[in-house]
Short mmCIF file of C-alpha atoms and ligand atoms in Angstrom, two decimals:
data_model
loop_
_atom_site.label_atom_id
_atom_site.label_comp_id
_atom_site.label_asym_id
_atom_site.label_seq_id
_atom_site.Cartn_x
_atom_site.Cartn_y
_atom_site.Cartn_z
CA MET A 8 -44.85 8.54 59.91
CA LEU A 9 -42.37 6.55 57.75
CA LEU A 10 -40.40 7.97 54.88
CA GLY A 11 -39.84 5.60 51.89
CA VAL A 12 -37.35 6.95 49.57
CA ASN A 13 -37.81 5.88 45.82
CA VAL A 14 -34.32 5.78 44.12
CA ASP A 15 -35.51 4.94 40.64
CA HIS A 16 -34.18 7.96 39.22
CA VAL A 17 -30.89 7.45 40.24
CA ALA A 18 -31.04 4.41 37.87
CA THR A 19 -32.60 6.73 35.29
CA VAL A 20 -29.45 8.62 35.24
CA ARG A 21 -27.28 5.53 35.02
CA GLU A 22 -29.34 4.08 32.14
CA ALA A 23 -29.06 7.37 30.19
CA ARG A 24 -25.39 6.31 29.57
CA LYS A 25 -25.62 2.56 30.21
CA GLU A 26 -22.85 2.91 32.65
CA THR A 27 -22.43 1.46 36.19
CA GLU A 28 -22.85 4.92 37.83
CA PRO A 29 -24.92 6.22 39.59
CA ASP A 30 -25.70 3.05 41.54
CA PRO A 31 -29.19 3.10 42.96
CA VAL A 32 -28.09 0.53 45.58
CA ARG A 33 -25.36 2.85 46.92
CA ALA A 34 -27.79 5.67 46.88
CA ALA A 35 -30.24 3.58 48.80
CA VAL A 36 -27.51 2.93 51.50
CA LEU A 37 -26.89 6.57 51.84
CA ALA A 38 -30.62 7.30 52.09
CA LEU A 39 -30.61 4.90 55.00
CA ARG A 40 -27.80 6.69 56.54
CA GLY A 41 -30.01 9.94 56.21
CA GLY A 42 -32.82 8.36 58.12
CA ALA A 43 -34.91 6.85 55.44
CA ASP A 44 -37.33 4.25 56.94
CA GLY A 45 -37.68 2.33 53.61
CA ILE A 46 -36.59 2.18 50.06
CA THR A 47 -38.75 1.86 47.18
CA VAL A 48 -37.90 0.70 43.67
CA HIS A 49 -40.30 0.42 40.61
CA LEU A 50 -39.35 -2.44 38.43
CA ARG A 51 -40.92 -1.52 35.27
CA GLU A 52 -41.86 -3.91 32.49
CA ASP A 53 -39.60 -1.92 30.00
CA ARG A 54 -36.67 -1.79 32.75
CA ARG A 55 -36.06 1.89 31.90
CA HIS A 56 -34.60 2.47 35.11
CA ILE A 57 -34.27 -0.18 37.95
CA GLN A 58 -32.84 -3.57 36.61
CA ASP A 59 -33.48 -7.03 37.85
CA ARG A 60 -30.01 -7.21 39.29
CA ASP A 61 -30.68 -3.77 41.20
CA LEU A 62 -33.46 -5.47 42.97
CA THR A 63 -31.71 -8.56 44.06
CA GLU A 64 -28.87 -6.47 45.27
CA MET A 65 -31.21 -4.07 47.01
CA ARG A 66 -32.64 -6.89 48.89
CA GLU A 67 -29.27 -7.92 50.05
CA LYS A 68 -28.50 -4.53 51.30
CA VAL A 69 -31.81 -3.27 52.61
CA ARG A 70 -32.43 -5.75 55.40
CA VAL A 71 -33.25 -3.77 58.48
CA VAL A 72 -35.96 -1.40 57.10
CA GLU A 73 -38.70 -1.84 54.54
CA LEU A 74 -38.08 -2.69 51.02
CA ASN A 75 -40.95 -1.77 48.92
CA LEU A 76 -41.28 -3.27 45.41
CA GLU A 77 -43.60 -1.24 43.11
CA MET A 78 -44.78 -3.25 40.17
CA ALA A 79 -47.53 -3.81 37.76
CA ALA A 80 -49.97 -6.80 38.55
CA THR A 81 -48.53 -9.04 35.81
CA ASP A 82 -47.51 -12.77 36.07
CA GLU A 83 -43.83 -11.79 35.37
CA MET A 84 -43.85 -9.37 38.27
CA ILE A 85 -45.63 -11.64 40.62
CA LYS A 86 -42.99 -14.30 40.11
CA ILE A 87 -40.14 -11.77 40.70
CA ALA A 88 -41.88 -10.66 43.98
CA LEU A 89 -42.18 -14.28 45.14
CA LYS A 90 -38.63 -14.83 44.31
CA VAL A 91 -36.95 -11.71 45.77
CA ARG A 92 -39.44 -11.23 48.76
CA PRO A 93 -39.48 -7.50 49.37
CA ASP A 94 -41.13 -6.54 52.65
CA MET A 95 -44.22 -5.09 50.85
CA VAL A 96 -45.48 -4.74 47.27
CA THR A 97 -47.20 -1.70 45.81
CA LEU A 98 -49.29 -2.47 42.84
CA VAL A 99 -49.41 0.42 40.25
CA PRO A 100 -50.77 0.94 36.82
CA GLU A 101 -48.16 0.91 34.20
CA LYS A 102 -48.33 2.43 30.80
CA ARG A 103 -45.22 2.14 28.53
CA ALA A 104 -45.47 5.74 27.19
CA GLU A 105 -45.86 7.46 30.66
CA LEU A 106 -43.04 9.45 32.13
CA THR A 107 -44.13 8.44 35.63
CA THR A 108 -47.01 6.69 37.28
CA GLU A 109 -49.91 8.82 35.95
CA GLY A 110 -52.88 7.95 38.07
CA GLY A 111 -54.14 5.32 40.44
CA LEU A 112 -55.18 1.78 39.67
CA ASP A 113 -58.36 1.23 37.70
CA LEU A 114 -59.91 -1.00 40.20
CA LYS A 115 -63.01 -1.49 38.31
CA LYS A 116 -61.32 -2.54 35.13
CA SER A 117 -58.42 -4.42 36.45
CA GLY A 118 -59.82 -5.78 39.71
CA LYS A 119 -59.68 -9.46 38.57
CA LYS A 120 -55.99 -9.07 37.87
CA ILE A 121 -55.28 -7.21 40.90
CA LYS A 122 -57.12 -9.58 43.20
CA LYS A 123 -54.91 -12.46 41.72
CA ALA A 124 -51.74 -10.52 42.54
CA ILE A 125 -52.87 -9.62 45.94
CA ASP A 126 -53.76 -13.18 46.79
CA ALA A 127 -50.45 -14.71 45.38
CA ILE A 128 -48.33 -12.19 47.12
CA GLN A 129 -50.03 -11.90 50.65
CA ARG A 130 -50.33 -15.79 50.68
CA LYS A 131 -46.57 -15.74 51.02
CA GLY A 132 -46.68 -13.30 53.82
CA MET A 133 -45.82 -9.99 52.16
CA PRO A 134 -48.35 -7.16 52.56
CA VAL A 135 -49.68 -5.59 49.43
CA SER A 136 -50.55 -1.88 49.01
CA LEU A 137 -52.76 -0.55 46.07
CA PHE A 138 -51.87 2.72 44.61
CA ILE A 139 -55.27 4.49 44.24
CA ASN A 140 -56.72 7.79 43.48
CA PRO A 141 -58.09 9.87 46.53
CA SER A 142 -61.50 8.27 46.33
CA ILE A 143 -63.59 6.72 48.72
CA THR A 144 -65.08 4.26 46.38
CA ASP A 145 -61.40 3.15 45.53
CA VAL A 146 -60.48 2.81 49.16
CA GLU A 147 -63.50 0.62 49.66
CA ILE A 148 -62.84 -1.78 46.64
CA SER A 149 -59.27 -2.14 47.89
CA ARG A 150 -60.63 -3.54 50.99
CA LYS A 151 -62.91 -5.79 49.11
CA LEU A 152 -60.18 -7.05 47.03
CA GLY A 153 -58.11 -7.90 50.15
CA ALA A 154 -55.45 -5.56 50.18
CA LYS A 155 -53.78 -4.83 53.62
CA MET A 156 -52.73 -1.25 52.67
CA VAL A 157 -53.54 1.62 50.23
CA GLU A 158 -51.27 4.36 49.04
CA ILE A 159 -53.21 7.53 48.09
CA HIS A 160 -52.02 9.22 45.06
CA THR A 161 -51.13 12.86 46.17
CA GLY A 162 -50.26 14.04 42.66
CA LEU A 163 -53.31 16.00 41.93
CA TYR A 164 -52.84 17.59 45.24
CA ALA A 165 -49.20 18.38 44.43
CA ASN A 166 -50.11 19.82 41.11
CA ALA A 167 -53.26 21.86 42.08
CA LYS A 168 -53.26 25.47 42.35
CA GLY A 169 -55.36 27.91 44.49
CA ILE A 170 -58.75 26.57 45.69
CA ARG A 171 -58.37 23.24 43.81
CA HIS A 172 -55.31 22.82 46.11
CA LYS A 173 -57.55 22.72 49.11
CA ALA A 174 -60.10 20.63 47.43
CA GLU A 175 -57.48 18.12 46.53
CA LEU A 176 -56.01 18.02 49.99
CA LYS A 177 -59.63 17.39 51.50
CA ARG A 178 -59.91 14.44 49.06
CA VAL A 179 -56.77 12.94 50.36
CA LYS A 180 -57.70 13.43 53.98
CA GLU A 181 -60.98 11.96 53.40
CA ALA A 182 -59.73 8.87 51.47
CA VAL A 183 -57.10 8.39 54.34
CA LYS A 184 -59.87 8.60 57.09
CA ARG A 185 -61.94 6.01 55.23
CA ALA A 186 -59.00 3.64 54.87
CA ILE A 187 -58.24 3.70 58.51
CA ASP A 188 -62.05 3.42 59.35
CA ILE A 189 -62.28 0.24 57.37
CA GLY A 190 -59.09 -1.20 58.71
CA LEU A 191 -56.70 -0.55 56.13
CA LEU A 192 -53.17 0.99 56.57
CA ALA A 193 -52.94 4.14 54.65
CA ASN A 194 -49.86 5.47 52.87
CA ALA A 195 -49.49 8.38 50.63
CA GLY A 196 -47.19 9.49 47.82
CA HIS A 197 -46.35 10.98 44.33
CA GLY A 198 -45.45 14.48 43.64
CA LEU A 199 -44.41 15.37 47.15
CA ASN A 200 -41.65 18.00 47.57
CA TYR A 201 -40.00 20.16 50.36
CA ILE A 202 -42.87 22.60 50.05
CA ASN A 203 -46.02 20.70 49.72
CA VAL A 204 -45.05 17.68 52.01
CA LYS A 205 -46.06 19.52 55.15
CA LYS A 206 -49.76 19.61 54.71
CA ILE A 207 -49.78 15.73 53.95
CA ALA A 208 -47.37 14.91 56.84
CA ALA A 209 -49.92 16.70 59.12
CA ILE A 210 -52.49 13.99 58.38
CA LYS A 211 -51.71 12.14 61.60
CA ASP A 212 -53.12 8.66 60.54
CA ILE A 213 -50.91 8.15 57.45
CA ARG A 214 -48.55 5.39 58.10
CA GLY A 215 -45.80 6.30 55.44
CA LEU A 216 -44.97 8.65 52.62
CA TYR A 217 -43.21 7.75 49.67
CA ILE A 218 -41.10 10.20 47.96
CA GLY A 219 -38.59 9.92 44.92
CA HIS A 220 -38.12 12.75 42.46
CA SER A 221 -37.84 15.75 44.82
CA ILE A 222 -35.24 13.91 47.09
CA VAL A 223 -33.12 12.66 44.10
CA ALA A 224 -33.37 16.32 42.62
CA ARG A 225 -32.20 17.79 46.05
CA SER A 226 -29.43 15.34 46.21
CA VAL A 227 -27.91 16.45 42.74
CA TYR A 228 -28.00 20.25 44.22
CA ASP A 229 -26.59 19.30 47.59
CA GLY A 230 -23.79 17.21 46.09
CA MET A 231 -22.72 19.20 43.09
CA GLU A 232 -20.50 21.90 44.96
CA ARG A 233 -18.47 19.16 46.67
CA ALA A 234 -18.31 17.06 43.50
CA VAL A 235 -16.94 19.94 41.55
CA LYS A 236 -14.50 20.99 44.23
CA GLU A 237 -13.05 17.51 44.28
CA MET A 238 -12.66 17.40 40.50
CA LYS A 239 -10.88 20.87 40.47
CA LYS A 240 -8.64 19.80 43.18
CA LEU A 241 -7.52 16.65 41.29
CA ILE A 242 -6.99 18.65 37.98
CA GLY A 243 -5.01 21.22 39.96
CA GLU A 244 -2.71 18.50 41.34
N1 PXP B 479 -45.64 6.35 44.93
C1 PXP B 479 -45.83 5.71 43.81
C2 PXP B 479 -46.85 4.47 43.70
C3 PXP B 479 -45.09 5.94 42.71
O1 PXP B 479 -45.40 5.37 41.43
C4 PXP B 479 -44.09 6.95 42.65
C5 PXP B 479 -43.47 7.41 41.49
O2 PXP B 479 -42.59 6.17 41.16
C6 PXP B 479 -43.96 7.52 44.04
C7 PXP B 479 -44.73 7.25 45.07
C8 PXP B 479 -42.91 8.73 44.12
O3 PXP B 479 -43.30 9.82 43.35
P1 PXP B 479 -42.37 11.13 43.12
O4 PXP B 479 -41.08 10.54 42.37
O5 PXP B 479 -43.20 12.02 42.55
O6 PXP B 479 -41.97 11.43 44.56
#
């Protein structure tokens, strides 16, 4: 099972100060050293974290493993995808006010727009994955629209407590199974962390997991002690 590491929030910290650090491309290179099988970046329409130059540079540095571009199905983003040529594209819904991608794509409402994006991108040899809710219907519509892959939204599973947790896990499992049965590649992601990942990773047929926030958060904790020690040493000198 592949691990795609989403480094958007490294850029979120940088953009908070409009500085050059921390650099998501450098973080991506370190993630690869840690064993990441792929890097994901979400180029949002409002460019709140990843910038166009990050994506271009990411493409130069992330060559051997999969570069996954998350984007909305808009003409602007299609044009960028065709130019930058990531290894795959994940289409996500995008709302300007949201803190993160809140739900899967609304395939019924936006089917036409999504199909247009799938056709344009896959025609140029890049597989498209649709970020969808864990719903059998949405899996089936994804196939009809022609996508090669789906990414099952694990956010509800991640946030659910008690018996809801079990029920949400079941929905993810069923959606993955249906996707595989009808010939799609099935990925999963959103809200996965060091505690809740195990049950999702136990779903054997999943091709890849896409994880961002918890890994970026952990890297702050793991790096803080060393960073402070080094600063103290410099001050002492
Ligand atoms: N998959 C998709 C499609 C996403 O939009 C995101 C968030 O950018 C992720 C996975 C990663 O989610 P998280 O940051 O909660 O791990």
